Amino acid sequence: MKSTGIVILTVAILISSSLIQALTYPSDCNSSTLRSYASQCGLEVSSGAKHYMVRDGAGRMVTTIPRSVKSNGTCRSIINALNAKCEGGSSSDGENSGNESSGSRSPRRRNSG
C-alpha cells in the first residue's frame, strides 16, 4: 500500500511541474515573476550585487535577472533562456523563434568604407 502512495505522489509532482506556463514577453518582464518562474521549474536563484544569478542543477549559469527589469531585448533574452531551460525550447512570443540566441549576441560588424 505505501508504495502505491509514493508512485501516485511522484506522478502528481511530475504532472504539476509540467503545467508551469511559459513566460511571455513583455507581460512577464518583472524581476519577481522571472525569479519565481525559475524557482518553480527547479532552477537555483541566488542574489548578487545588482542581479540574481540563475543556475541549473549542475551549477551551470542559465541567465542573470536584474533587480529592475525593463521591457526590452534583455528581458526577451532572459525569458527565452528560462523558457528554453524549463519548457524544453519554447519561445516567449513566437517571433523569431529560431533566430534569437538566449543571452549572447555576436558583435556587430562595422562598415569599412
Short mmCIF file of C-alpha atoms in Angstrom, two decimals:
data_model
loop_
_atom_site.label_atom_id
_atom_site.label_comp_id
_atom_site.label_asym_id
_atom_site.label_seq_id
_atom_site.Cartn_x
_atom_site.Cartn_y
_atom_site.Cartn_z
CA MET A 1 0.00 0.00 0.00
CA LYS A 2 2.71 2.53 0.86
CA SER A 3 4.49 2.09 -2.47
CA THR A 4 1.27 2.92 -4.34
CA GLY A 5 1.01 6.23 -2.48
CA ILE A 6 4.61 7.11 -3.33
CA VAL A 7 4.07 6.34 -7.01
CA ILE A 8 0.93 8.48 -7.11
CA LEU A 9 2.69 11.34 -5.34
CA THR A 10 5.65 11.14 -7.74
CA VAL A 11 3.34 11.19 -10.76
CA ALA A 12 1.41 14.15 -9.31
CA ILE A 13 4.66 16.11 -8.83
CA LEU A 14 5.79 15.36 -12.39
CA ILE A 15 2.42 16.42 -13.82
CA SER A 16 2.26 19.63 -11.79
CA SER A 17 5.81 20.64 -12.76
CA SER A 18 4.98 20.22 -16.45
CA LEU A 19 1.94 22.51 -16.07
CA ILE A 20 4.03 25.64 -15.43
CA GLN A 21 3.02 28.12 -18.12
CA ALA A 22 5.78 29.56 -20.27
CA LEU A 23 6.79 33.16 -19.74
CA THR A 24 5.63 35.70 -22.31
CA TYR A 25 7.19 38.94 -23.47
CA PRO A 26 6.57 41.75 -22.46
CA SER A 27 3.94 40.91 -19.82
CA ASP A 28 6.36 38.89 -17.65
CA CYS A 29 9.18 41.47 -17.61
CA ASN A 30 9.21 41.71 -13.84
CA SER A 31 12.08 40.57 -11.62
CA SER A 32 9.92 38.74 -9.09
CA THR A 33 7.92 36.98 -11.83
CA LEU A 34 11.08 35.79 -13.57
CA ARG A 35 12.67 34.62 -10.31
CA SER A 36 9.50 32.82 -9.25
CA TYR A 37 9.27 31.03 -12.59
CA ALA A 38 12.92 29.95 -12.39
CA SER A 39 12.40 28.57 -8.87
CA GLN A 40 9.19 26.75 -9.83
CA CYS A 41 10.93 24.88 -12.63
CA GLY A 42 13.76 23.72 -10.38
CA LEU A 43 16.48 26.26 -11.08
CA GLU A 44 18.56 27.80 -8.31
CA VAL A 45 18.23 31.57 -7.90
CA SER A 46 20.87 33.36 -5.82
CA SER A 47 21.25 37.04 -5.07
CA GLY A 48 24.17 39.12 -6.32
CA ALA A 49 25.01 42.81 -6.04
CA LYS A 50 22.83 44.10 -8.90
CA HIS A 51 21.46 40.87 -10.39
CA TYR A 52 20.09 37.49 -9.43
CA MET A 53 22.03 34.53 -10.82
CA VAL A 54 20.02 31.59 -12.16
CA ARG A 55 21.79 28.22 -12.30
CA ASP A 56 20.68 24.74 -13.27
CA GLY A 57 21.05 21.64 -11.10
CA ALA A 58 24.65 21.11 -12.28
CA GLY A 59 25.61 24.66 -11.26
CA ARG A 60 25.81 25.98 -14.84
CA MET A 61 24.71 29.59 -15.34
CA VAL A 62 21.38 29.82 -17.20
CA THR A 63 20.92 33.60 -17.08
CA THR A 64 21.03 36.62 -14.81
CA ILE A 65 17.99 38.66 -13.79
CA PRO A 66 18.45 42.37 -12.97
CA ARG A 67 16.81 43.69 -9.83
CA SER A 68 14.95 46.15 -12.07
CA VAL A 69 13.75 44.58 -15.34
CA LYS A 70 12.69 46.72 -18.31
CA SER A 71 10.63 45.54 -21.29
CA ASN A 72 13.47 45.43 -23.79
CA GLY A 73 15.73 42.96 -25.57
CA THR A 74 17.42 41.97 -22.33
CA CYS A 75 14.11 40.86 -20.85
CA ARG A 76 13.26 38.98 -24.05
CA SER A 77 16.61 37.14 -23.85
CA ILE A 78 16.05 36.25 -20.18
CA ILE A 79 12.56 34.93 -20.97
CA ASN A 80 13.87 32.89 -23.90
CA ALA A 81 16.65 31.39 -21.74
CA LEU A 82 14.25 30.46 -18.92
CA ASN A 83 11.62 29.05 -21.27
CA ALA A 84 14.26 27.01 -23.10
CA LYS A 85 15.54 25.53 -19.86
CA CYS A 86 12.14 24.95 -18.26
CA GLU A 87 9.90 24.13 -21.22
CA GLY A 88 12.39 22.40 -23.47
CA GLY A 89 13.00 25.13 -26.01
CA SER A 90 9.78 27.09 -26.40
CA SER A 91 9.96 30.74 -27.42
CA SER A 92 8.49 33.65 -25.48
CA ASP A 93 6.32 35.13 -28.19
CA GLY A 94 6.63 33.16 -31.38
CA GLU A 95 8.51 35.93 -33.20
CA ASN A 96 11.97 35.00 -34.44
CA SER A 97 11.72 31.74 -32.50
CA GLY A 98 14.66 30.15 -34.25
CA ASN A 99 16.74 33.26 -34.81
CA GLU A 100 17.37 34.62 -31.33
CA SER A 101 20.06 33.33 -29.07
CA SER A 102 19.37 33.08 -25.38
CA GLY A 103 21.53 35.70 -23.80
CA SER A 104 24.60 36.08 -26.01
CA ARG A 105 24.97 38.28 -29.05
CA SER A 106 27.71 38.34 -31.62
CA PRO A 107 29.44 41.70 -32.05
CA ARG A 108 28.18 43.94 -34.85
CA ARG A 109 30.39 44.35 -37.87
CA ARG A 110 31.46 47.83 -38.84
CA ASN A 111 31.26 49.02 -42.38
CA SER A 112 34.72 49.73 -43.68
CA GLY A 113 34.23 52.40 -46.23
#
